[in-house]
Amino acid sequence: MDHLGIDKFHVLGHSRGGAVAMRMYLDFKDRVKSIILADPGIRTKSQLTEGLAGRREALQFILDGEIEKGAEKFVDLVSGAGTYKKMVPWFKEMVLDNIHTLNVQKSEPPFLIEKENLENIDKEVPITIIGGEHSPKPFPTIVRDLHDMWPSSKLHIIGPSSHGMNLAVPHKFNELIIEHIESMQKV
């Protein structure tokens, strides 16, 4: 943010971006104005193995050159069975352009929901948590666990949508983001 001349900023993270947003907050607490997490890709220790076999299978398809098959497996895993087949062409193209990042992500350490590093963050910084009404496991549990840990956070469940709520219901998603940021300006 320094190279952009931005001293303080709001951080929004969706899916894997949720882990990036939390790392950013923990590393730059004095600069983060607020946090918005949408179906964040952070887990409890017990959730680490949930979906692991499916993610490994998706990655293996990709490494074996079966890119579309791997993309379909991954998208259906995080957004629900049959989602990939229903996606519009431009979104499929974006997924296929970025699917190789799964290989890089496998070596990233997971961001864990642990009271030692996350408890009382809602007392330090405003937080909004967004979930998709039909998001598959473990996202509903993650969203609930975080809201329980951070009782001052605002929780919104967007329907009818799954993990890709920012694309399925963009007007509602964007409305929540604007509402969150505008509420910070009133403080």
PDB file of N, CA and C in Angstrom, residues 12-20 36-43 78 128-144 156-158 162-166:
ATOM      1  N   LEU A  12     -10.668  -6.639   2.374  1.00  0.00           N
ATOM      2  CA  LEU A  12     -11.740  -7.566   2.031  1.00  0.00           C
ATOM      3  C   LEU A  12     -11.103  -8.847   1.518  1.00  0.00           C
ATOM      4  N   GLY A  13     -11.514  -9.981   2.076  1.00  0.00           N
ATOM      5  CA  GLY A  13     -10.993 -11.261   1.618  1.00  0.00           C
ATOM      6  C   GLY A  13     -12.103 -12.270   1.412  1.00  0.00           C
ATOM      7  N   HIS A  14     -12.151 -12.855   0.215  1.00  0.00           N
ATOM      8  CA  HIS A  14     -13.123 -13.903  -0.099  1.00  0.00           C
ATOM      9  C   HIS A  14     -12.371 -15.211  -0.316  1.00  0.00           C
ATOM     10  N   SER A  15     -12.881 -16.290   0.264  1.00  0.00           N
ATOM     11  CA  SER A  15     -12.291 -17.612   0.111  1.00  0.00           C
ATOM     12  C   SER A  15     -10.838 -17.585   0.597  1.00  0.00           C
ATOM     13  N   ARG A  16      -9.899 -17.981  -0.243  1.00  0.00           N
ATOM     14  CA  ARG A  16      -8.486 -17.943   0.154  1.00  0.00           C
ATOM     15  C   ARG A  16      -8.072 -16.528   0.544  1.00  0.00           C
ATOM     16  N   GLY A  17      -8.687 -15.545  -0.075  1.00  0.00           N
ATOM     17  CA  GLY A  17      -8.411 -14.152   0.256  1.00  0.00           C
ATOM     18  C   GLY A  17      -8.733 -13.817   1.702  1.00  0.00           C
ATOM     19  N   GLY A  18      -9.612 -14.609   2.329  1.00  0.00           N
ATOM     20  CA  GLY A  18      -9.912 -14.403   3.746  1.00  0.00           C
ATOM     21  C   GLY A  18      -8.692 -14.659   4.610  1.00  0.00           C
ATOM     22  N   ALA A  19      -7.932 -15.690   4.261  1.00  0.00           N
ATOM     23  CA  ALA A  19      -6.688 -15.978   4.991  1.00  0.00           C
ATOM     24  C   ALA A  19      -5.670 -14.871   4.742  1.00  0.00           C
ATOM     25  N   VAL A  20      -5.604 -14.393   3.506  1.00  0.00           N
ATOM     26  CA  VAL A  20      -4.689 -13.300   3.174  1.00  0.00           C
ATOM     27  C   VAL A  20      -5.083 -12.047   3.959  1.00  0.00           C
ATOM     28  N   ILE A  36     -13.407  -7.260   6.101  1.00  0.00           N
ATOM     29  CA  ILE A  36     -14.601  -7.894   5.552  1.00  0.00           C
ATOM     30  C   ILE A  36     -14.172  -9.278   5.080  1.00  0.00           C
ATOM     31  N   LEU A  37     -14.824 -10.304   5.601  1.00  0.00           N
ATOM     32  CA  LEU A  37     -14.507 -11.686   5.237  1.00  0.00           C
ATOM     33  C   LEU A  37     -15.735 -12.332   4.605  1.00  0.00           C
ATOM     34  N   ALA A  38     -15.583 -12.873   3.406  1.00  0.00           N
ATOM     35  CA  ALA A  38     -16.672 -13.553   2.717  1.00  0.00           C
ATOM     36  C   ALA A  38     -16.298 -15.022   2.547  1.00  0.00           C
ATOM     37  N   ASP A  39     -17.063 -15.905   3.194  1.00  0.00           N
ATOM     38  CA  ASP A  39     -16.744 -17.339   3.180  1.00  0.00           C
ATOM     39  C   ASP A  39     -15.231 -17.540   3.221  1.00  0.00           C
ATOM     40  N   PRO A  40     -14.593 -17.055   4.285  1.00  0.00           N
ATOM     41  CA  PRO A  40     -13.126 -17.070   4.317  1.00  0.00           C
ATOM     42  C   PRO A  40     -12.536 -18.472   4.352  1.00  0.00           C
ATOM     43  N   GLY A  41     -11.427 -18.627   3.658  1.00  0.00           N
ATOM     44  CA  GLY A  41     -10.712 -19.906   3.597  1.00  0.00           C
ATOM     45  C   GLY A  41      -9.778 -20.079   4.777  1.00  0.00           C
ATOM     46  N   ILE A  42     -10.338 -19.998   5.957  1.00  0.00           N
ATOM     47  CA  ILE A  42      -9.576 -20.259   7.175  1.00  0.00           C
ATOM     48  C   ILE A  42     -10.286 -21.388   7.902  1.00  0.00           C
ATOM     49  N   ARG A  43      -9.558 -22.156   8.681  1.00  0.00           N
ATOM     50  CA  ARG A  43     -10.116 -23.386   9.249  1.00  0.00           C
ATOM     51  C   ARG A  43      -9.718 -23.571  10.706  1.00  0.00           C
ATOM     52  N   VAL A  78     -15.934 -26.384  -3.782  1.00  0.00           N
ATOM     53  CA  VAL A  78     -16.100 -25.173  -2.971  1.00  0.00           C
ATOM     54  C   VAL A  78     -17.446 -24.480  -3.169  1.00  0.00           C
ATOM     55  N   THR A 128     -16.952  -7.352   9.321  1.00  0.00           N
ATOM     56  CA  THR A 128     -18.175  -7.860   8.706  1.00  0.00           C
ATOM     57  C   THR A 128     -17.855  -9.229   8.132  1.00  0.00           C
ATOM     58  N   ILE A 129     -18.742 -10.184   8.389  1.00  0.00           N
ATOM     59  CA  ILE A 129     -18.591 -11.552   7.882  1.00  0.00           C
ATOM     60  C   ILE A 129     -19.773 -11.826   6.955  1.00  0.00           C
ATOM     61  N   ILE A 130     -19.476 -12.355   5.776  1.00  0.00           N
ATOM     62  CA  ILE A 130     -20.507 -12.649   4.782  1.00  0.00           C
ATOM     63  C   ILE A 130     -20.422 -14.121   4.404  1.00  0.00           C
ATOM     64  N   GLY A 131     -21.566 -14.772   4.368  1.00  0.00           N
ATOM     65  CA  GLY A 131     -21.631 -16.167   3.947  1.00  0.00           C
ATOM     66  C   GLY A 131     -22.649 -16.339   2.838  1.00  0.00           C
ATOM     67  N   GLY A 132     -22.483 -17.376   2.061  1.00  0.00           N
ATOM     68  CA  GLY A 132     -23.468 -17.720   1.042  1.00  0.00           C
ATOM     69  C   GLY A 132     -24.501 -18.656   1.649  1.00  0.00           C
ATOM     70  N   GLU A 133     -25.752 -18.405   1.378  1.00  0.00           N
ATOM     71  CA  GLU A 133     -26.843 -19.201   1.952  1.00  0.00           C
ATOM     72  C   GLU A 133     -26.685 -20.699   1.664  1.00  0.00           C
ATOM     73  N   HIS A 134     -26.161 -21.024   0.498  1.00  0.00           N
ATOM     74  CA  HIS A 134     -26.028 -22.430   0.108  1.00  0.00           C
ATOM     75  C   HIS A 134     -24.569 -22.872  -0.005  1.00  0.00           C
ATOM     76  N   SER A 135     -23.664 -22.154   0.640  1.00  0.00           N
ATOM     77  CA  SER A 135     -22.247 -22.538   0.594  1.00  0.00           C
ATOM     78  C   SER A 135     -22.062 -23.917   1.214  1.00  0.00           C
ATOM     79  N   PRO A 136     -21.228 -24.754   0.591  1.00  0.00           N
ATOM     80  CA  PRO A 136     -21.000 -26.097   1.136  1.00  0.00           C
ATOM     81  C   PRO A 136     -20.080 -26.057   2.357  1.00  0.00           C
ATOM     82  N   LYS A 137     -20.017 -27.187   3.042  1.00  0.00           N
ATOM     83  CA  LYS A 137     -19.105 -27.320   4.179  1.00  0.00           C
ATOM     84  C   LYS A 137     -17.690 -27.073   3.699  1.00  0.00           C
ATOM     85  N   PRO A 138     -16.854 -26.503   4.489  1.00  0.00           N
ATOM     86  CA  PRO A 138     -17.013 -26.105   5.883  1.00  0.00           C
ATOM     87  C   PRO A 138     -17.405 -24.640   6.060  1.00  0.00           C
ATOM     88  N   PHE A 139     -17.726 -23.926   4.952  1.00  0.00           N
ATOM     89  CA  PHE A 139     -17.924 -22.482   5.038  1.00  0.00           C
ATOM     90  C   PHE A 139     -18.995 -22.037   6.034  1.00  0.00           C
ATOM     91  N   PRO A 140     -20.186 -22.661   6.071  1.00  0.00           N
ATOM     92  CA  PRO A 140     -21.174 -22.202   7.062  1.00  0.00           C
ATOM     93  C   PRO A 140     -20.665 -22.309   8.502  1.00  0.00           C
ATOM     94  N   THR A 141     -19.920 -23.359   8.791  1.00  0.00           N
ATOM     95  CA  THR A 141     -19.368 -23.530  10.140  1.00  0.00           C
ATOM     96  C   THR A 141     -18.299 -22.482  10.420  1.00  0.00           C
ATOM     97  N   ILE A 142     -17.457 -22.208   9.449  1.00  0.00           N
ATOM     98  CA  ILE A 142     -16.404 -21.197   9.612  1.00  0.00           C
ATOM     99  C   ILE A 142     -17.031 -19.839   9.909  1.00  0.00           C
ATOM    100  N   VAL A 143     -18.018 -19.464   9.107  1.00  0.00           N
ATOM    101  CA  VAL A 143     -18.694 -18.176   9.276  1.00  0.00           C
ATOM    102  C   VAL A 143     -19.319 -18.088  10.670  1.00  0.00           C
ATOM    103  N   ARG A 144     -19.995 -19.147  11.079  1.00  0.00           N
ATOM    104  CA  ARG A 144     -20.639 -19.181  12.405  1.00  0.00           C
ATOM    105  C   ARG A 144     -19.603 -19.118  13.521  1.00  0.00           C
ATOM    106  N   HIS A 156     -23.763 -11.430   7.780  1.00  0.00           N
ATOM    107  CA  HIS A 156     -24.759 -11.389   6.713  1.00  0.00           C
ATOM    108  C   HIS A 156     -24.677 -12.697   5.931  1.00  0.00           C
ATOM    109  N   ILE A 157     -25.821 -13.302   5.690  1.00  0.00           N
ATOM    110  CA  ILE A 157     -25.900 -14.491   4.838  1.00  0.00           C
ATOM    111  C   ILE A 157     -26.650 -14.071   3.582  1.00  0.00           C
ATOM    112  N   ILE A 158     -26.006 -14.233   2.439  1.00  0.00           N
ATOM    113  CA  ILE A 158     -26.588 -13.801   1.171  1.00  0.00           C
ATOM    114  C   ILE A 158     -27.247 -14.977   0.467  1.00  0.00           C
ATOM    115  N   SER A 162     -24.289 -19.395  -3.261  1.00  0.00           N
ATOM    116  CA  SER A 162     -23.355 -20.327  -2.643  1.00  0.00           C
ATOM    117  C   SER A 162     -22.067 -19.558  -2.375  1.00  0.00           C
ATOM    118  N   HIS A 163     -20.955 -20.243  -2.453  1.00  0.00           N
ATOM    119  CA  HIS A 163     -19.650 -19.666  -2.148  1.00  0.00           C
ATOM    120  C   HIS A 163     -19.309 -18.474  -3.049  1.00  0.00           C
ATOM    121  N   GLY A 164     -19.787 -18.471  -4.259  1.00  0.00           N
ATOM    122  CA  GLY A 164     -19.526 -17.365  -5.182  1.00  0.00           C
ATOM    123  C   GLY A 164     -20.579 -16.278  -5.108  1.00  0.00           C
ATOM    124  N   MET A 165     -20.941 -15.896  -3.897  1.00  0.00           N
ATOM    125  CA  MET A 165     -22.018 -14.919  -3.706  1.00  0.00           C
ATOM    126  C   MET A 165     -21.720 -13.568  -4.351  1.00  0.00           C
ATOM    127  N   ASN A 166     -20.450 -13.227  -4.492  1.00  0.00           N
ATOM    128  CA  ASN A 166     -20.078 -11.959  -5.116  1.00  0.00           C
ATOM    129  C   ASN A 166     -20.431 -11.935  -6.602  1.00  0.00           C
TER     130      ASN A 166
END
